[in-house]
Short mmCIF file of C-alpha atoms and ligand atoms in Angstrom, two decimals:
data_model
loop_
_atom_site.label_atom_id
_atom_site.label_comp_id
_atom_site.label_asym_id
_atom_site.label_seq_id
_atom_site.Cartn_x
_atom_site.Cartn_y
_atom_site.Cartn_z
CA MET W 11 16.41 -2.38 -10.87
CA PRO W 12 17.72 -0.19 -8.06
CA ILE W 13 15.60 2.68 -6.77
CA THR W 14 16.95 5.98 -8.09
CA ILE W 15 17.74 8.83 -5.68
CA LYS W 16 17.20 12.19 -7.34
CA SER W 17 19.70 15.04 -7.17
CA LYS W 18 18.72 18.59 -6.29
CA ARG W 19 18.59 19.48 -10.02
CA GLU W 20 16.43 16.44 -10.82
CA ILE W 21 14.07 17.31 -7.98
CA GLU W 22 13.71 20.84 -9.39
CA LEU W 23 12.76 19.43 -12.79
CA MET W 24 10.29 16.95 -11.28
CA THR W 25 8.80 19.74 -9.19
CA GLU W 26 8.16 21.74 -12.36
CA ALA W 27 6.78 18.66 -14.16
CA GLY W 28 4.43 18.09 -11.21
CA ARG W 29 3.30 21.70 -11.08
CA ILE W 30 2.45 21.59 -14.78
CA LEU W 31 0.59 18.30 -14.39
CA ALA W 32 -1.42 19.69 -11.47
CA ASN W 33 -2.48 22.57 -13.72
CA VAL W 34 -3.40 20.19 -16.54
CA HIS W 35 -5.61 18.20 -14.15
CA SER W 36 -7.22 21.29 -12.75
CA GLU W 37 -8.03 22.63 -16.23
CA LEU W 38 -9.29 19.25 -17.44
CA GLY W 39 -11.50 18.92 -14.38
CA LYS W 40 -13.09 22.30 -15.06
CA ALA W 41 -13.66 21.45 -18.74
CA LEU W 42 -15.56 18.18 -18.13
CA LYS W 43 -19.20 18.46 -19.26
CA PRO W 44 -21.97 16.01 -20.11
CA GLY W 45 -21.97 15.40 -23.88
CA MET W 46 -18.18 15.40 -24.29
CA SER W 47 -16.61 12.28 -25.74
CA THR W 48 -13.68 10.65 -23.98
CA LEU W 49 -11.69 11.50 -27.13
CA ASP W 50 -12.56 15.22 -26.68
CA ILE W 51 -11.05 14.96 -23.19
CA ASP W 52 -7.91 13.33 -24.56
CA ARG W 53 -7.51 15.98 -27.29
CA LEU W 54 -7.86 18.78 -24.75
CA GLY W 55 -5.44 17.05 -22.36
CA GLU W 56 -2.79 16.61 -25.05
CA GLU W 57 -3.20 20.25 -26.12
CA LEU W 58 -2.80 21.47 -22.52
CA ILE W 59 0.27 19.28 -21.91
CA ARG W 60 1.95 20.52 -25.10
CA SER W 61 1.00 24.15 -24.34
CA TYR W 62 3.28 23.91 -21.27
CA GLY W 63 6.15 22.63 -23.43
CA CYS W 64 5.77 19.07 -22.15
CA ILE W 65 5.39 15.71 -23.88
CA PRO W 66 2.44 13.47 -22.98
CA SER W 67 4.24 10.46 -21.49
CA PHE W 68 1.45 7.93 -22.06
CA LEU W 69 1.24 8.50 -25.83
CA ASN W 70 2.72 5.38 -27.48
CA TYR W 71 3.94 4.05 -24.11
CA ASN W 72 3.92 0.27 -24.66
CA GLY W 73 1.65 1.04 -27.60
CA TYR W 74 -0.95 3.03 -25.62
CA PRO W 75 -2.74 5.05 -28.35
CA ALA W 76 -3.60 8.30 -26.49
CA SER W 77 -2.30 10.95 -24.08
CA ILE W 78 -4.86 10.59 -21.30
CA CYS W 79 -6.46 7.48 -19.78
CA VAL W 80 -10.20 8.18 -19.44
CA SER W 81 -11.96 5.51 -17.36
CA VAL W 82 -15.72 5.83 -16.85
CA ASN W 83 -17.76 4.29 -13.98
CA GLU W 84 -16.84 0.57 -13.71
CA GLU W 85 -13.65 1.16 -15.71
CA VAL W 86 -10.77 1.13 -13.24
CA VAL W 87 -7.86 2.48 -15.32
CA HIS W 88 -6.41 2.72 -18.84
CA GLY W 89 -9.69 3.56 -20.57
CA ILE W 90 -8.82 4.33 -24.21
CA PRO W 91 -10.42 7.59 -25.39
CA ARG W 92 -13.07 7.13 -28.12
CA ALA W 93 -15.20 9.48 -30.21
CA ASP W 94 -18.30 7.36 -29.53
CA ARG W 95 -17.94 7.19 -25.74
CA ILE W 96 -19.98 10.13 -24.46
CA ILE W 97 -19.94 11.12 -20.80
CA LYS W 98 -23.21 12.00 -19.12
CA GLU W 99 -24.63 13.44 -15.92
CA GLY W 100 -24.21 10.96 -13.05
CA ASP W 101 -21.02 9.37 -14.43
CA ILE W 102 -17.73 9.28 -12.57
CA VAL W 103 -14.69 9.79 -14.80
CA SER W 104 -11.12 8.95 -13.82
CA LEU W 105 -8.48 10.92 -15.68
CA ASP W 106 -4.90 9.69 -15.55
CA ALA W 107 -2.18 11.77 -17.18
CA GLY W 108 1.60 11.94 -17.37
CA VAL W 109 3.95 14.66 -18.57
CA ILE W 110 7.63 14.78 -19.44
CA TYR W 111 9.38 18.08 -18.72
CA LYS W 112 13.04 18.35 -19.79
CA GLY W 113 13.36 14.57 -19.55
CA TYR W 114 11.61 14.20 -16.18
CA GLN W 115 8.25 12.63 -15.56
CA SER W 116 5.23 13.30 -13.41
CA ASP W 117 2.16 11.05 -13.18
CA ALA W 118 -1.18 11.81 -11.50
CA ALA W 119 -4.84 10.78 -11.59
CA ARG W 120 -8.14 12.22 -10.35
CA THR W 121 -11.71 10.92 -10.40
CA HIS W 122 -14.36 13.54 -11.23
CA ALA W 123 -18.12 13.64 -10.81
CA ILE W 124 -20.15 14.63 -13.89
CA GLY W 125 -22.94 16.80 -12.50
CA GLU W 126 -24.95 15.20 -9.70
CA ILE W 127 -23.79 11.70 -8.79
CA SER W 128 -25.06 9.14 -6.28
CA LYS W 129 -24.12 9.28 -2.60
CA GLU W 130 -22.29 5.95 -3.05
CA ALA W 131 -20.21 7.33 -5.90
CA LYS W 132 -19.32 10.47 -3.92
CA GLU W 133 -18.23 8.40 -0.96
CA LEU W 134 -16.10 6.14 -3.20
CA ILE W 135 -14.28 9.15 -4.65
CA ARG W 136 -13.74 10.60 -1.16
CA VAL W 137 -12.43 7.35 0.34
CA THR W 138 -10.11 6.73 -2.63
CA ARG W 139 -8.57 10.20 -2.30
CA GLU W 140 -8.38 9.91 1.48
CA SER W 141 -6.66 6.50 1.27
CA PHE W 142 -3.82 8.20 -0.63
CA PHE W 143 -3.43 10.74 2.19
CA GLU W 144 -3.50 7.96 4.81
CA GLY W 145 -0.74 6.22 2.86
CA ILE W 146 1.54 9.21 2.56
CA LYS W 147 1.47 9.78 6.32
CA TYR W 148 4.06 6.99 6.24
CA ALA W 149 6.02 8.30 3.24
CA LYS W 150 9.04 9.43 5.24
CA ALA W 151 12.74 8.59 5.15
CA GLY W 152 13.43 5.75 7.60
CA ASN W 153 9.95 4.21 7.23
CA HIS W 154 9.36 1.22 4.98
CA LEU W 155 7.62 1.11 1.62
CA PHE W 156 4.86 -1.30 2.63
CA ASP W 157 3.88 0.92 5.58
CA ILE W 158 2.33 3.07 2.85
CA SER W 159 0.64 0.06 1.19
CA LYS W 160 -0.83 -1.14 4.47
CA ALA W 161 -2.20 2.27 5.45
CA ILE W 162 -3.92 2.70 2.07
CA GLY W 163 -5.36 -0.82 2.04
CA ASN W 164 -6.57 -0.85 5.62
CA TYR W 165 -8.25 2.54 5.28
CA ALA W 166 -10.28 1.47 2.24
CA GLU W 167 -10.91 -2.16 3.20
CA SER W 168 -12.12 -1.25 6.70
CA ARG W 169 -14.81 0.83 4.96
CA GLY W 170 -15.92 -2.16 2.89
CA TYR W 171 -14.27 -1.29 -0.42
CA GLY W 172 -12.35 -3.57 -2.77
CA VAL W 173 -8.72 -2.49 -3.18
CA VAL W 174 -7.40 -3.42 -6.64
CA ARG W 175 -4.44 -5.80 -6.36
CA ASP W 176 -3.48 -6.45 -9.97
CA LEU W 177 -2.11 -2.92 -10.50
CA CYS W 178 0.32 -0.93 -8.36
CA GLY W 179 1.99 2.43 -7.89
CA HIS W 180 5.63 2.79 -8.89
CA GLY W 181 8.85 4.71 -8.67
CA ILE W 182 9.13 7.51 -11.25
CA GLY W 183 11.88 9.79 -12.60
CA MET W 184 13.42 9.81 -16.07
CA ASN W 185 11.14 6.81 -16.68
CA LEU W 186 7.39 6.61 -16.09
CA HIS W 187 7.71 3.27 -14.33
CA GLU W 188 10.75 2.72 -12.11
CA SER W 189 11.40 0.55 -9.09
CA PRO W 190 9.83 -0.04 -6.64
CA GLU W 191 6.34 -1.41 -7.26
CA ILE W 192 3.94 0.05 -4.69
CA PRO W 193 0.97 -2.20 -3.90
CA ASN W 194 -2.10 -0.64 -2.30
CA TYR W 195 -2.73 -3.33 0.34
CA GLU W 196 -0.91 -4.97 3.23
CA GLN W 197 2.03 -7.12 2.19
CA GLY W 198 2.82 -8.89 5.48
CA ARG W 199 6.41 -7.63 5.26
CA LYS W 200 8.11 -4.27 5.46
CA GLY W 201 9.56 -3.68 2.00
CA VAL W 202 12.54 -1.43 1.28
CA MET W 203 13.49 1.45 3.54
CA LEU W 204 12.43 4.86 2.21
CA LYS W 205 15.21 7.36 1.60
CA GLU W 206 15.33 11.10 0.99
CA GLY W 207 15.31 11.83 -2.76
CA MET W 208 13.12 8.89 -3.81
CA THR W 209 10.17 9.87 -6.03
CA LEU W 210 7.10 7.66 -5.98
CA ALA W 211 3.80 7.60 -7.89
CA ILE W 212 1.31 6.41 -5.30
CA GLU W 213 -2.03 5.46 -6.83
CA PRO W 214 -4.85 3.68 -5.03
CA MET W 215 -7.50 2.17 -7.34
CA ILE W 216 -10.61 1.32 -5.31
CA ASN W 217 -13.85 -0.49 -6.22
CA ILE W 218 -17.20 -0.35 -4.43
CA GLY W 219 -17.47 -4.15 -4.78
CA THR W 220 -14.86 -6.83 -5.31
CA TRP W 221 -11.15 -5.99 -5.69
CA GLU W 222 -10.98 -8.29 -8.70
CA VAL W 223 -10.56 -6.77 -12.16
CA GLU W 224 -10.69 -7.87 -15.80
CA TRP W 225 -8.92 -6.68 -18.93
CA MET W 226 -11.09 -5.88 -21.95
CA ASP W 227 -10.45 -7.04 -25.51
CA ASP W 228 -8.77 -3.71 -26.39
CA GLU W 229 -5.94 -5.02 -24.15
CA TRP W 230 -5.89 -1.82 -22.09
CA THR W 231 -9.18 -1.00 -20.43
CA VAL W 232 -9.43 -2.56 -16.97
CA LYS W 233 -12.90 -2.98 -15.41
CA SER W 234 -14.01 -4.18 -11.99
CA LYS W 235 -15.02 -7.83 -12.33
CA ASP W 236 -18.45 -7.23 -10.76
CA ARG W 237 -18.85 -3.97 -12.76
CA SER W 238 -19.12 -1.93 -9.58
CA LEU W 239 -17.94 1.70 -9.70
CA SER W 240 -14.21 2.32 -9.41
CA ALA W 241 -12.12 5.39 -8.53
CA HIS W 242 -8.44 6.31 -8.88
CA TYR W 243 -6.30 8.92 -7.17
CA GLU W 244 -2.60 9.37 -7.87
CA ASN W 245 0.19 11.82 -7.20
CA THR W 246 3.93 11.94 -7.71
CA VAL W 247 5.50 12.28 -4.26
CA LEU W 248 9.03 13.19 -3.11
CA ILE W 249 10.45 11.54 0.02
CA THR W 250 12.27 14.05 2.25
CA ASP W 251 13.71 13.80 5.76
CA GLY W 252 10.41 15.28 6.99
CA ASP W 253 6.94 15.36 5.48
CA PRO W 254 6.66 14.16 1.87
CA LYS W 255 6.21 16.72 -0.90
CA ILE W 256 3.27 16.09 -3.21
CA LEU W 257 4.77 17.30 -6.47
CA SER W 258 1.67 16.95 -8.68
CA MET W 259 -0.80 18.84 -6.50
CA ILE W 260 -1.44 22.56 -6.03
CA GLY W 261 -4.08 23.94 -3.71
CA GLU W 262 -6.67 21.16 -3.94
N1 MF3 Z 12 -0.70 6.21 -14.48
C1 MF3 Z 12 -0.72 4.93 -15.12
C2 MF3 Z 12 0.40 4.12 -14.55
O1 MF3 Z 12 1.03 4.60 -13.70
C3 MF3 Z 12 -0.86 5.01 -16.57
C4 MF3 Z 12 0.21 4.61 -17.49
S1 MF3 Z 12 -0.28 3.48 -18.61
C5 MF3 Z 12 -0.17 4.14 -20.15
O2 MF3 Z 12 0.66 3.01 -14.83
F1 MF3 Z 12 0.21 3.22 -20.94
F2 MF3 Z 12 -1.30 4.62 -20.48
F3 MF3 Z 12 0.73 5.04 -20.21
CO1 CO Z 13 1.14 5.74 -12.28
#
């Protein structure tokens, strides 16, 4: 599939979708408390998304049964919310959410600390977020896609972390997943040239231990193979002729 270039009107709609999603994440982050179930988090997330007049894009996507992916500790991504999965002090919780606003999508993820967490867990969350910002230094028209991948991967790997290889970022627009696929590690080639008007969901998933992952029997939940802690950070980003615009972030 070709990579779509968004028009001015489409960019306006994706900007609004991103602004709403940033608010949803900020409100979800504030609401997280020990004792909540991952299903409570999903219910609140869906309510927030709908309160802004948006549709939760993950709900029923390829059969995914919820609106938010809630991945705890060694769960990397796509944790299915459950009433009997209770979060507690010391956990790290990755929330991944997508919204559709007037037909246009935004996708973003954050990893949160529940109360006091270990120094190792804090550092993992910091490096995962920072690897995204290293990557988007290269997200400029005229650069190449895998410049971003390499910058993310090298930043995290040089600090001893495992960069998940079995899942990637992606183009985004009217569809949640569009071309191109965006790996989070060096590809040994340049990839496509970035152009103004491309919108990309860039999403490093980083483990303290091995980069290898496993799928659970629910067919969604992905865990690190060695069960080490994992973090996720994602934003929807617009390529411009200058610095990229992070559509799904406000004042963080
Ligand atoms: N943000 C994830 C992604 O980009 C989650 C989507 S999977 C879903 O792939 F099925 F839960 F929607
Ligand atoms: Co995504």
